[in-house]
Amino acid sequence: GRAELGGPGRMAAPSLAEAAAQWLRWDKNTKTSEIVKQLVAEKNAGELQKCFGSRMEFGTAGLRASMGAGISQMNDLTIIQTTQGFCRYLEKNFSDLKKRGVVIGFDARAHPSSGSSSKRFARLAGTTFISQGIPVYLFSDITPTPFVPYTITHLKLSAGIMITASHNPKQDNGYKVYWENGAQITSPHDKGISQAIEENQEPWPQAWDDSLVDSSLLLHDPYVTINKDYFKDIQKHCFHRNINKETKLKFIHTSVHGVGHEFVQSAFKAFDFKPPLAVPEQKDPDPEFPTVKYPNPEEGKGVLTLSFALAEKEGAGIILANDPDADRLLVAEKQESAEWKVFSGNELGALLGWWIFTCWKNQNQESTAVKDVYMLSSTVSSKILRAIALKEGFHFEETLTGFKWMGNRAKQLTDQGKTVLFAFEEAIGYMCSPVVLDKDGVSAAVITAEMSSWLATKNLSLSQQLKAIYDEYGYHITKASYFICHDPKTIKELFENLRNYDGKNTYPKSCGKFKVSGVRDLTTGYDSSQPDQKAVLPTSKSSQMITFTFANGGVATMRTSGTEPKIKYYAELCAPPGNSDPGQLKKELDELVSAIEEFFFQPEKNKLQPKAE
């Protein structure tokens, strides 16, 4: 560890002054090196500590941090160092790397005060690979994140990088990595890449010479081909062209100042729709995200204010909102009451799962085919697909949280000759087509539009169809939220308390008036429902995650967030098919959630901050 003191024969961790001096020898970006010179001259220990205290951690999601100077932030030099490490790691893993190459995409983020931008980072990453004789497919313009995994599988490349911070605040950026199978990396690749970054910190001779990407024969621009082929490929999921052509529905689309506008327009064209009406103030990429507090559609109505206004003005009934890198989708629909309903990720997951299976069934009449069909969702998402699968005879599997797990599992199943129709997570992420093994908000938007148009010919709205799904397969009502806690010790104690609730190594048997019928702890690997008491899903000691099953059909998971100081919870009440009273179920779920907050979180005792409404 960096913090250990150097004993005999061991180097001490470099002092901040040494780290800054080293930085200034290597950094050729005038803005970041100026910032560091300034801090050194002012002897600003606090800021130097912030910039040089610790290197950004490279995890399975790659990097995500604010843009600025030093090893703790995203900037030209840390991008060069990261790419040098990634490059060496790929060389070790692929003997044919120089034949196959890598793809690099970027969003529209920029941070003028540190001279950073996604495009600049992508060019530097491209330079690193080209300097080592490795072909680079560098997009000449912004693209949605799903274009990178699509390009890997489509062109059979070794790996891909997307420079994006998705829906994070505007000062952040990120470096997302995909493997040759077109899915995000899983462990232990992150460890291997991390180590390679540590070993390749000094910029290679041509590292700063980004004119290489303009002149090298190793550089290819996949923009035109991929734009053509992707939209051709997703047409496999278009089943009702004539309805799309004629539909009276009007769609509003917002790309929330991100990359989505042009690509969703193209997707609508590919499905023979009239173009959706774009929110004019938000359709062009703008790294300042001027009209929203957070560019995250999951934060709900605030992001949709301008969309609601345009919909009212144009008489449109459905809003499709992408996050800034267009890999997620939020949907809202105007109700007969004139109120707007914003669908949760789980509700849209139910609708898309139902729709995609219905379309598949119409194409595949033979009764045995269904045995090879799969759908996936993450373990904190609604179990509605499980209920549909049980009744319709296909397979449902749950994975750990995060699309890297669903993407990799989908690839394994496909390689075994199975058909993976759909995967989703409650954080508004949907994989509607196997051509992208990751969440894709572009295909999800146009498939949602086709589903809505088809339903309209039956005089049904999305919310009416959702009710029909619940009536047929059983109501699944979900509620999720989080507490903020900045003290890792408190978080650990809270979870340890649940593991030693009534004496050592005993979990709670009840929560208020609700009886606990099962416990699965993916931190320790315990599962009370398995014959050998061992959990089936992979376990991880480094993150906290416990799922409680209740006698009343409730399921609740408590987990720590990998990227934020939050303890999240996800609760669901699943009723069997039949005459359920949704109002009564909702009341029961609210009571269960209150009991979980009171008895399992103990917010007063643990000084937890509730989510701000």
Coordinates of C-alpha atoms in Angstrom, one line a residue:
G1 CA 0.0 0.0 0.0
R2 CA 1.1 3.6 -0.6
A3 CA 0.6 4.6 2.9
E4 CA 3.1 2.2 4.4
L5 CA 6.5 3.7 5.4
G6 CA 9.5 2.4 3.6
G7 CA 11.5 0.0 5.8
P8 CA 15.0 -1.1 5.0
G9 CA 15.4 -1.7 1.3
R10 CA 11.9 -0.4 0.5
M11 CA 10.9 2.8 -1.2
A12 CA 8.8 5.2 0.9
A13 CA 5.6 6.4 -0.8
P14 CA 6.6 9.5 -2.8
S15 CA 5.9 12.8 -1.0
L16 CA 3.4 15.2 -2.6
A17 CA 6.2 17.4 -3.6
E18 CA 8.0 14.6 -5.4
A19 CA 4.7 13.4 -7.0
A20 CA 4.1 17.0 -8.3
A21 CA 7.6 17.3 -9.6
Q22 CA 7.4 14.0 -11.4
W23 CA 4.1 15.2 -12.9
L24 CA 5.6 18.4 -14.2
R25 CA 8.4 16.4 -15.9
W26 CA 5.7 14.3 -17.8
D27 CA 2.7 16.6 -18.4
K28 CA 2.7 18.4 -21.7
N29 CA -0.8 19.9 -21.3
T30 CA -0.2 23.6 -20.6
K31 CA -3.4 24.0 -18.5
T32 CA -3.0 21.1 -16.1
S33 CA 0.8 21.7 -15.7
E34 CA 0.1 25.4 -15.0
I35 CA -2.4 24.4 -12.3
V36 CA 0.2 22.1 -10.6
K37 CA 3.0 24.7 -10.9
Q38 CA 0.7 27.2 -9.2
L39 CA -0.2 24.8 -6.3
V40 CA 3.5 24.0 -5.8
A41 CA 4.4 27.7 -5.8
E42 CA 1.7 28.4 -3.2
K43 CA 2.6 25.3 -1.2
N44 CA -1.1 24.4 -1.2
A45 CA -0.9 21.1 0.6
G46 CA -4.7 20.6 0.7
E47 CA -5.1 20.9 -3.1
L48 CA -1.9 18.9 -3.8
Q49 CA -3.3 16.1 -1.5
K50 CA -6.5 16.2 -3.5
C51 CA -4.7 15.9 -6.8
F52 CA -1.8 13.6 -5.9
G53 CA -3.0 11.7 -2.7
S54 CA -4.1 8.6 -4.6
R55 CA -4.5 7.4 -8.2
M56 CA -7.9 6.9 -9.6
E57 CA -8.9 3.3 -9.1
F58 CA -9.4 1.2 -12.3
G59 CA -12.4 -1.1 -11.7
T60 CA -14.6 -3.3 -13.8
A61 CA -16.4 -0.1 -14.9
G62 CA -13.0 1.4 -15.9
L63 CA -12.5 4.9 -14.5
R64 CA -14.8 7.6 -13.5
A65 CA -13.7 10.8 -11.8
S66 CA -13.7 14.6 -12.2
M67 CA -11.6 16.3 -14.9
G68 CA -8.6 18.2 -13.5
A69 CA -4.9 18.0 -12.7
G70 CA -3.1 15.2 -10.9
I71 CA -3.3 11.4 -10.7
S72 CA -6.6 11.4 -8.9
Q73 CA -8.4 13.0 -11.8
M74 CA -9.2 12.5 -15.5
N75 CA -6.7 14.5 -17.7
D76 CA -4.4 14.1 -20.7
L77 CA -1.6 12.4 -18.7
T78 CA -3.8 10.0 -16.7
I79 CA -5.5 9.0 -20.0
I80 CA -2.1 8.3 -21.5
Q81 CA -1.0 6.3 -18.5
T82 CA -4.2 4.3 -18.4
T83 CA -4.1 3.5 -22.1
Q84 CA -0.4 2.5 -21.9
G85 CA -1.4 0.0 -19.2
F86 CA -4.5 -1.2 -21.0
C87 CA -2.4 -1.6 -24.2
R88 CA 0.3 -3.8 -22.5
Y89 CA -2.4 -5.9 -20.9
L90 CA -4.1 -6.5 -24.2
E91 CA -0.8 -7.4 -25.8
K92 CA -0.3 -10.0 -23.1
N93 CA -3.8 -11.5 -23.8
F94 CA -4.1 -11.3 -27.6
S95 CA -1.4 -12.6 -29.9
D96 CA -3.4 -11.2 -32.8
L97 CA -3.9 -7.7 -31.4
K98 CA -2.0 -6.1 -34.3
K99 CA -4.3 -7.8 -36.8
R100 CA -7.6 -7.1 -35.0
G101 CA -7.2 -3.8 -33.2
V102 CA -9.5 -1.8 -30.9
V103 CA -12.4 0.7 -31.2
I104 CA -12.5 4.0 -29.4
G105 CA -15.7 6.2 -29.0
F106 CA -16.4 9.4 -27.1
D107 CA -19.3 11.6 -25.9
A108 CA -19.5 15.4 -25.9
R109 CA -18.1 16.2 -22.5
A110 CA -15.5 19.0 -22.0
H111 CA -13.8 20.8 -19.2
P112 CA -12.2 24.0 -20.7
S113 CA -10.2 25.0 -17.5
S114 CA -8.1 21.8 -17.6
G115 CA -8.0 21.6 -21.4
S116 CA -9.9 18.2 -21.2
S117 CA -12.6 16.8 -23.4
S118 CA -13.8 13.4 -24.3
K119 CA -12.6 13.9 -27.9
R120 CA -9.1 14.9 -26.8
F121 CA -8.9 11.8 -24.5
A122 CA -10.1 9.6 -27.3
R123 CA -7.4 11.0 -29.7
L124 CA -4.6 10.4 -27.1
A125 CA -5.8 6.9 -26.4
G126 CA -5.7 6.2 -30.2
T127 CA -2.2 7.7 -30.4
T128 CA -1.0 5.2 -27.7
F129 CA -2.2 2.2 -29.6
I130 CA -1.0 3.4 -33.0
S131 CA 2.4 4.1 -31.6
Q132 CA 2.6 0.4 -30.8
G133 CA 1.5 -0.7 -34.3
I134 CA -2.0 -1.6 -33.3
P135 CA -5.0 -0.7 -35.6
V136 CA -7.4 1.8 -34.1
Y137 CA -11.0 2.3 -35.1
L138 CA -11.6 5.8 -33.8
F139 CA -15.0 7.4 -34.4
S140 CA -14.6 10.8 -36.0
D141 CA -17.6 12.2 -34.1
I142 CA -19.6 11.6 -31.0
T143 CA -21.6 8.3 -30.7
P144 CA -23.8 6.6 -28.2
T145 CA -22.0 4.2 -25.8
P146 CA -23.6 1.1 -27.3
F147 CA -21.9 1.7 -30.6
V148 CA -18.6 0.7 -29.0
P149 CA -19.7 -2.9 -27.9
Y150 CA -21.6 -3.2 -31.3
T151 CA -18.4 -2.3 -33.2
I152 CA -16.3 -4.9 -31.3
T153 CA -18.6 -7.8 -32.2
H154 CA -19.4 -6.5 -35.7
L155 CA -15.8 -6.0 -36.7
K156 CA -14.4 -8.8 -34.5
L157 CA -12.0 -6.5 -32.6
S158 CA -10.0 -7.3 -29.5
A159 CA -11.4 -4.6 -27.2
G160 CA -13.1 -1.2 -27.0
I161 CA -12.9 2.0 -25.0
M162 CA -15.7 4.5 -24.6
I163 CA -14.8 7.9 -23.1
T164 CA -18.0 9.0 -21.2
A165 CA -19.3 9.7 -17.7
S166 CA -22.8 8.8 -18.8
H167 CA -25.2 10.8 -16.6
N168 CA -22.7 12.0 -14.0
P169 CA -22.4 15.8 -13.2
K170 CA -20.7 17.9 -15.9
Q171 CA -17.2 18.1 -14.3
D172 CA -16.8 14.3 -14.5
N173 CA -15.5 12.0 -17.2
G174 CA -14.9 8.3 -17.6
Y175 CA -13.1 5.5 -19.4
K176 CA -15.2 2.4 -20.0
V177 CA -13.7 -0.8 -21.2
Y178 CA -15.1 -3.7 -23.2
W179 CA -13.5 -7.1 -24.0
E180 CA -13.4 -9.0 -27.3
N181 CA -16.8 -10.6 -26.5
G182 CA -18.5 -7.2 -26.7
A183 CA -19.4 -7.1 -23.0
Q184 CA -17.9 -4.9 -20.2
I185 CA -14.9 -6.4 -18.5
T186 CA -15.3 -8.5 -15.3
S187 CA -12.7 -9.3 -12.6
P188 CA -9.8 -10.2 -12.7
H189 CA -9.2 -8.1 -15.8
D190 CA -9.6 -4.9 -13.8
K191 CA -6.8 -6.0 -11.4
G192 CA -4.5 -6.9 -14.3
I193 CA -5.1 -3.6 -16.1
S194 CA -4.6 -1.7 -12.8
Q195 CA -1.2 -3.4 -12.3
A196 CA -0.2 -2.7 -15.9
I197 CA -1.1 1.0 -15.5
E198 CA 1.2 1.2 -12.4
E199 CA 4.0 -0.3 -14.5
N200 CA 3.6 2.1 -17.4
Q201 CA 3.4 5.5 -16.0
E202 CA 6.1 7.3 -17.9
P203 CA 4.7 8.5 -21.2
W204 CA 6.1 6.6 -24.2
P205 CA 8.1 8.6 -26.8
Q206 CA 5.2 9.3 -29.1
A207 CA 2.5 9.6 -26.4
W208 CA 1.8 13.3 -26.9
D209 CA 2.1 13.3 -30.7
D210 CA -1.6 13.0 -31.5
S211 CA -1.0 14.1 -35.1
L212 CA -0.3 10.3 -35.5
V213 CA -4.1 9.7 -35.6
D214 CA -4.4 12.1 -38.5
S215 CA -1.7 10.5 -40.7
S216 CA -1.4 6.8 -39.7
L217 CA -2.5 4.0 -42.0
L218 CA -3.4 2.1 -38.9
L219 CA -6.3 4.6 -38.2
H220 CA -9.8 3.7 -39.4
D221 CA -12.9 5.8 -39.0
P222 CA -15.9 3.4 -38.5
Y223 CA -18.5 6.2 -38.3
V224 CA -20.2 5.8 -41.7
T225 CA -20.2 2.0 -41.8
I226 CA -21.3 1.5 -38.2
N227 CA -24.1 4.1 -38.6
K228 CA -25.3 2.1 -41.6
D229 CA -24.9 -1.4 -40.2
Y230 CA -26.3 -0.8 -36.7
F231 CA -29.6 0.6 -38.0
K232 CA -29.8 -2.2 -40.5
D233 CA -29.3 -4.7 -37.7
I234 CA -31.9 -3.3 -35.3
Q235 CA -34.5 -3.5 -38.1
K236 CA -34.7 -7.3 -37.2
H237 CA -36.7 -6.0 -34.3
C238 CA -39.2 -4.1 -36.4
F239 CA -42.4 -6.1 -36.9
H240 CA -45.1 -3.5 -37.6
R241 CA -43.8 -1.2 -40.3
N242 CA -47.2 -0.4 -41.6
I243 CA -48.6 0.5 -38.2
N244 CA -45.4 2.7 -37.6
K245 CA -46.0 4.5 -40.9
E246 CA -49.6 5.3 -40.1
T247 CA -49.6 5.9 -36.4
K248 CA -51.3 9.0 -35.0
L249 CA -49.2 8.9 -31.8
K250 CA -46.8 11.8 -31.4
F251 CA -43.5 11.2 -29.6
I252 CA -41.3 13.7 -27.9
H253 CA -37.6 12.9 -27.6
T254 CA -34.9 14.5 -25.5
S255 CA -31.2 13.7 -25.5
V256 CA -30.6 15.9 -22.4
H257 CA -27.7 17.8 -24.0
G258 CA -26.0 14.5 -24.8
V259 CA -25.3 12.4 -27.9
G260 CA -28.7 10.8 -28.6
H261 CA -30.5 13.2 -30.9
E262 CA -29.3 12.2 -34.3
F263 CA -29.2 8.5 -33.5
V264 CA -32.7 8.3 -32.3
Q265 CA -33.8 10.2 -35.4
S266 CA -32.1 7.5 -37.5
A267 CA -33.6 4.7 -35.5
F268 CA -37.1 6.1 -36.1
K269 CA -36.4 6.3 -39.8
A270 CA -35.2 2.7 -39.8
F271 CA -38.6 1.7 -38.4
D272 CA -40.5 3.8 -40.8
F273 CA -41.7 6.3 -38.2
K274 CA -42.1 10.0 -38.7
P275 CA -39.2 11.7 -36.8
P276 CA -39.9 12.2 -33.1
L277 CA -40.2 15.9 -31.9
A278 CA -36.9 16.9 -30.3
V279 CA -36.8 19.2 -27.3
P280 CA -35.0 22.1 -29.1
E281 CA -33.2 23.5 -26.0
Q282 CA -31.7 20.0 -25.2
K283 CA -31.2 18.4 -28.6
D284 CA -27.6 19.7 -29.3
P285 CA -24.7 18.3 -27.3
D286 CA -23.6 20.8 -24.6
P287 CA -21.0 19.9 -22.0
E288 CA -22.5 22.5 -19.6
F289 CA -26.0 20.7 -19.5
P290 CA -27.5 24.2 -19.0
T291 CA -31.2 23.3 -18.6
V292 CA -30.9 20.5 -15.9
K293 CA -29.5 20.3 -12.4
Y294 CA -28.3 16.7 -13.0
P295 CA -28.2 15.2 -16.5
N296 CA -29.7 12.0 -15.1
P297 CA -33.2 10.9 -16.2
E298 CA -33.4 8.6 -13.2
E299 CA -33.8 11.8 -11.1
G300 CA -37.2 11.9 -12.8
K301 CA -39.4 14.9 -13.4
G302 CA -36.8 17.7 -13.2
V303 CA -35.1 16.4 -16.3
L304 CA -38.4 16.2 -18.1
T305 CA -39.7 19.7 -17.4
L306 CA -39.0 21.0 -21.0
S307 CA -40.3 17.7 -22.5
F308 CA -43.7 18.0 -20.7
A309 CA -44.0 21.6 -21.9
L310 CA -43.3 20.7 -25.6
A311 CA -45.6 17.7 -25.3
E312 CA -48.5 19.9 -24.1
K313 CA -47.8 22.4 -26.9
E314 CA -47.7 19.7 -29.6
G315 CA -50.4 17.5 -28.2
A316 CA -48.0 14.5 -27.9
G317 CA -48.7 11.6 -25.6
I318 CA -45.3 9.9 -25.1
I319 CA -41.9 11.2 -24.0
L320 CA -38.7 9.2 -24.6
A321 CA -35.7 10.6 -22.7
N322 CA -32.1 9.3 -23.1
D323 CA -29.3 9.9 -20.7
P324 CA -26.3 11.9 -22.1
D325 CA -24.5 8.8 -23.6
A326 CA -27.8 7.3 -24.8
D327 CA -27.4 3.9 -23.1
R328 CA -30.5 4.4 -20.8
L329 CA -34.1 5.3 -21.5
L330 CA -36.8 6.9 -19.4
V331 CA -40.4 6.9 -20.7
A332 CA -43.4 9.0 -19.7
E333 CA -47.0 8.8 -20.9
K334 CA -49.9 11.2 -20.7
Q335 CA -52.9 9.6 -18.8
E336 CA -56.6 10.1 -19.4
S337 CA -56.6 12.2 -16.2
A338 CA -54.2 14.6 -18.1
E339 CA -51.5 13.7 -15.5
W340 CA -48.2 12.3 -16.7
K341 CA -47.0 8.9 -15.6
V342 CA -43.2 8.4 -15.5
F343 CA -42.6 4.7 -15.8
S344 CA -40.1 3.2 -13.4
G345 CA -37.2 1.1 -14.8
N346 CA -39.0 -2.0 -13.5
E347 CA -42.4 -1.0 -15.2
L348 CA -40.8 -0.4 -18.6
G349 CA -38.8 -3.7 -18.1
A350 CA -42.1 -5.5 -17.7
L351 CA -43.6 -3.8 -20.8
L352 CA -40.6 -4.5 -23.0
G353 CA -40.2 -8.0 -21.7
W354 CA -43.8 -8.7 -22.5
W355 CA -43.6 -7.1 -25.9
I356 CA -40.4 -8.7 -27.1
F357 CA -41.6 -12.2 -26.0
T358 CA -45.0 -11.5 -27.8
C359 CA -43.2 -10.6 -31.0
W360 CA -40.9 -13.6 -30.7
K361 CA -43.9 -15.9 -30.2
N362 CA -45.6 -14.6 -33.3
Q363 CA -42.5 -15.4 -35.4
N364 CA -41.9 -18.9 -33.7
Q365 CA -45.0 -21.0 -33.7
E366 CA -43.4 -24.4 -32.9
S367 CA -43.9 -25.3 -29.3
T368 CA -40.5 -26.7 -28.5
A369 CA -38.5 -23.5 -29.5
V370 CA -39.4 -21.7 -26.2
K371 CA -37.2 -24.1 -24.3
D372 CA -34.1 -22.4 -25.7
V373 CA -35.2 -18.8 -25.0
Y374 CA -33.8 -16.8 -22.1
M375 CA -34.4 -13.4 -20.4
L376 CA -32.1 -11.9 -17.8
S377 CA -32.3 -9.2 -15.1
S378 CA -30.2 -8.1 -12.2
T379 CA -30.9 -9.3 -8.7
V380 CA -32.1 -5.9 -7.5
S381 CA -34.6 -5.6 -10.4
S382 CA -38.2 -6.7 -10.4
K383 CA -38.9 -10.4 -10.7
I384 CA -41.7 -9.8 -13.2
L385 CA -39.8 -11.6 -16.0
R386 CA -39.6 -14.7 -13.7
A387 CA -43.4 -14.7 -13.5
I388 CA -43.8 -14.3 -17.3
A389 CA -41.2 -17.0 -17.9
L390 CA -42.9 -19.5 -15.5
K391 CA -46.2 -19.1 -17.3
E392 CA -44.8 -19.0 -20.9
G393 CA -42.2 -21.7 -20.5
F394 CA -39.0 -19.8 -21.3
H395 CA -36.0 -19.5 -19.0
F396 CA -35.3 -16.6 -16.6
E397 CA -32.0 -16.0 -14.9
E398 CA -30.9 -13.3 -12.5
T399 CA -27.4 -11.9 -12.3
L400 CA -25.5 -9.7 -10.0
T401 CA -26.1 -5.9 -10.3
G402 CA -24.6 -4.2 -13.4
F403 CA -24.8 -4.8 -17.1
K404 CA -21.3 -6.4 -17.3
W405 CA -22.9 -9.5 -15.7
M406 CA -25.9 -9.6 -18.0
G407 CA -23.7 -9.0 -21.1
N408 CA -21.2 -11.7 -20.3
R409 CA -24.0 -14.2 -19.3
A410 CA -25.9 -13.4 -22.5
K411 CA -22.7 -14.1 -24.6
Q412 CA -22.2 -17.5 -22.8
L413 CA -25.8 -18.5 -23.5
T414 CA -25.7 -17.4 -27.1
D415 CA -22.4 -19.4 -27.6
Q416 CA -24.4 -22.4 -26.3
G417 CA -27.0 -21.9 -29.0
K418 CA -29.6 -20.3 -26.8
T419 CA -31.6 -17.2 -27.7
V420 CA -31.3 -14.3 -25.3
L421 CA -34.3 -12.1 -26.1
F422 CA -34.0 -9.4 -23.5
A423 CA -32.2 -8.2 -20.4
F424 CA -32.8 -5.2 -18.1
E425 CA -31.9 -3.5 -14.8
E426 CA -34.1 -1.2 -12.7
A427 CA -31.7 1.7 -13.3
I428 CA -33.5 2.2 -16.7
G429 CA -31.1 0.0 -18.7
Y430 CA -32.4 -2.3 -21.4
M431 CA -30.8 -4.7 -23.8
C432 CA -33.4 -5.4 -26.5
S433 CA -31.2 -6.7 -29.2
P434 CA -28.4 -9.3 -29.0
V435 CA -26.3 -7.1 -31.4
V436 CA -25.3 -5.0 -28.4
L437 CA -24.3 -6.9 -25.2
D438 CA -24.9 -3.9 -23.0
K439 CA -27.7 -1.5 -22.3
D440 CA -28.8 0.5 -25.3
G441 CA -31.2 3.5 -25.1
V442 CA -31.4 4.0 -28.9
S443 CA -32.9 0.6 -29.8
A444 CA -35.0 0.7 -26.6
A445 CA -36.5 4.0 -27.6
V446 CA -37.6 2.9 -31.1
I447 CA -38.9 -0.5 -29.9
T448 CA -40.9 1.3 -27.2
A449 CA -42.3 3.5 -29.9
E450 CA -43.4 0.5 -32.0
M451 CA -44.9 -1.2 -28.9
S452 CA -46.9 2.0 -28.2
S453 CA -48.1 2.3 -31.8
W454 CA -49.2 -1.3 -31.9
L455 CA -51.1 -0.9 -28.6
A456 CA -52.8 2.2 -29.8
T457 CA -54.3 0.2 -32.7
K458 CA -56.0 -1.9 -29.9
N459 CA -57.0 1.3 -28.1
L460 CA -54.6 0.5 -25.3
S461 CA -52.1 2.8 -23.6
L462 CA -48.8 1.7 -22.1
S463 CA -50.2 2.0 -18.5
Q464 CA -53.3 0.0 -19.4
Q465 CA -51.1 -2.7 -20.9
L466 CA -48.9 -2.7 -17.8
K467 CA -52.0 -3.4 -15.7
A468 CA -52.9 -6.2 -18.2
I469 CA -49.5 -7.8 -17.6
Y470 CA -49.9 -7.6 -13.8
D471 CA -53.4 -9.1 -14.1
E472 CA -52.1 -12.0 -16.2
Y473 CA -48.8 -12.7 -14.4
G474 CA -49.4 -11.3 -10.9
Y475 CA -48.8 -7.9 -9.5
H476 CA -45.1 -6.9 -8.9
I477 CA -44.9 -3.7 -7.0
T478 CA -41.5 -2.2 -6.3
K479 CA -40.0 0.6 -4.2
A480 CA -36.4 1.6 -4.0
S481 CA -34.5 4.4 -2.3
Y482 CA -31.3 5.0 -0.4
F483 CA -29.6 6.6 2.6
I484 CA -26.5 8.6 2.4
C485 CA -23.7 7.7 4.8
H486 CA -20.1 9.1 4.5
D487 CA -18.6 6.9 7.2
P488 CA -17.5 3.4 5.9
K489 CA -17.2 2.2 9.6
T490 CA -20.9 2.9 10.2
I491 CA -21.9 1.1 7.0
K492 CA -19.8 -2.0 8.0
E493 CA -21.4 -2.0 11.5
L494 CA -24.9 -1.7 10.1
F495 CA -24.4 -4.9 8.0
E496 CA -22.5 -6.7 10.7
N497 CA -25.4 -6.0 13.0
L498 CA -27.7 -7.8 10.6
R499 CA -25.4 -10.8 10.5
N500 CA -25.4 -11.1 14.3
Y501 CA -28.9 -9.9 15.0
D502 CA -30.0 -12.3 17.7
G503 CA -26.6 -13.5 18.9
K504 CA -23.6 -14.4 16.8
N505 CA -24.2 -15.5 13.2
T506 CA -27.9 -15.2 13.3
Y507 CA -29.9 -13.1 10.8
P508 CA -33.2 -11.4 11.8
K509 CA -36.2 -13.7 11.9
S510 CA -38.6 -10.8 11.5
C511 CA -38.8 -7.2 10.7
G512 CA -41.4 -5.5 12.7
K513 CA -44.6 -7.5 12.0
F514 CA -43.1 -9.1 8.9
K515 CA -41.7 -12.6 9.2
V516 CA -38.4 -13.3 7.4
S517 CA -38.6 -16.6 5.4
G518 CA -35.1 -16.5 3.8
V519 CA -31.8 -14.7 3.7
R520 CA -29.1 -14.5 1.0
D521 CA -25.9 -12.7 1.9
L522 CA -23.7 -12.2 -1.2
T523 CA -20.9 -10.7 0.9
T524 CA -20.4 -13.9 2.8
G525 CA -21.9 -16.4 0.3
Y526 CA -24.6 -17.7 2.7
D527 CA -28.1 -18.6 1.3
S528 CA -30.7 -20.2 3.6
S529 CA -32.8 -21.4 0.7
Q530 CA -30.1 -23.6 -0.9
P531 CA -29.7 -27.2 0.3
D532 CA -26.0 -26.6 1.1
Q533 CA -26.7 -23.1 2.4
K534 CA -24.3 -21.7 -0.3
A535 CA -25.3 -18.9 -2.6
V536 CA -25.4 -19.6 -6.4
L537 CA -24.4 -16.1 -7.5
P538 CA -20.8 -15.0 -7.2
T539 CA -19.9 -13.4 -3.9
S540 CA -17.8 -10.3 -3.1
K541 CA -16.3 -9.6 0.2
S542 CA -15.5 -6.0 -0.8
S543 CA -19.1 -4.9 -1.1
Q544 CA -22.1 -5.4 1.2
M545 CA -25.3 -7.0 -0.1
I546 CA -28.0 -8.9 1.8
T547 CA -31.4 -10.0 0.4
F548 CA -34.3 -10.9 2.7
T549 CA -37.4 -12.9 1.6
F550 CA -40.6 -12.4 3.6
A551 CA -43.4 -14.8 4.3
N552 CA -45.9 -12.3 2.6
G553 CA -44.2 -12.5 -0.8
G554 CA -41.9 -9.6 -0.2
V555 CA -38.2 -9.4 -1.2
A556 CA -35.8 -6.7 -0.1
T557 CA -32.2 -6.2 -0.9
M558 CA -29.8 -3.8 0.9
R559 CA -26.5 -3.0 -0.7
T560 CA -23.7 -0.5 -0.8
S561 CA -23.1 1.5 -3.9
G562 CA -19.8 1.1 -5.8
T563 CA -19.7 4.7 -6.9
E564 CA -21.4 6.8 -4.3
P565 CA -21.6 7.1 -0.4
K566 CA -25.0 5.4 -0.4
I567 CA -26.7 2.4 1.2
K568 CA -29.4 1.5 -1.3
Y569 CA -32.5 -0.7 -0.8
Y570 CA -34.8 -2.3 -3.3
A571 CA -38.1 -3.8 -2.1
E572 CA -40.7 -5.7 -4.1
L573 CA -44.0 -7.4 -3.3
C574 CA -44.8 -10.2 -5.8
A575 CA -48.4 -11.5 -5.8
P576 CA -49.5 -14.6 -7.7
P577 CA -51.7 -14.1 -10.7
G578 CA -55.4 -13.6 -9.9
N579 CA -57.6 -10.9 -8.3
S580 CA -55.2 -8.8 -6.4
D581 CA -56.0 -5.4 -5.0
P582 CA -53.1 -3.2 -6.2
G583 CA -54.0 -0.5 -3.6
Q584 CA -53.8 -3.0 -0.8
L585 CA -50.5 -4.4 -2.1
K586 CA -49.0 -0.9 -2.3
K587 CA -50.0 -0.2 1.3
E588 CA -48.5 -3.4 2.4
L589 CA -45.2 -2.7 0.5
D590 CA -45.1 0.8 2.1
E591 CA -45.4 -0.8 5.6
L592 CA -42.7 -3.3 4.8
V593 CA -40.3 -0.6 3.6
S594 CA -41.0 1.5 6.7
A595 CA -40.2 -1.5 8.9
I596 CA -37.0 -2.1 7.0
E597 CA -35.9 1.5 7.4
E598 CA -36.8 1.5 11.1
F599 CA -35.4 -1.9 12.2
F600 CA -32.7 -2.7 9.7
F601 CA -31.3 0.7 8.8
Q602 CA -31.9 2.4 12.1
P603 CA -31.3 5.9 10.6
E604 CA -31.3 7.8 13.9
K605 CA -28.8 5.5 15.6
N606 CA -26.6 5.3 12.5
K607 CA -27.0 9.1 11.6
L608 CA -28.0 8.3 8.1
Q609 CA -29.2 11.0 5.7
P610 CA -32.4 10.1 3.8
K611 CA -32.7 10.7 0.1
A612 CA -33.7 14.3 -0.6
E613 CA -37.1 14.4 -2.3

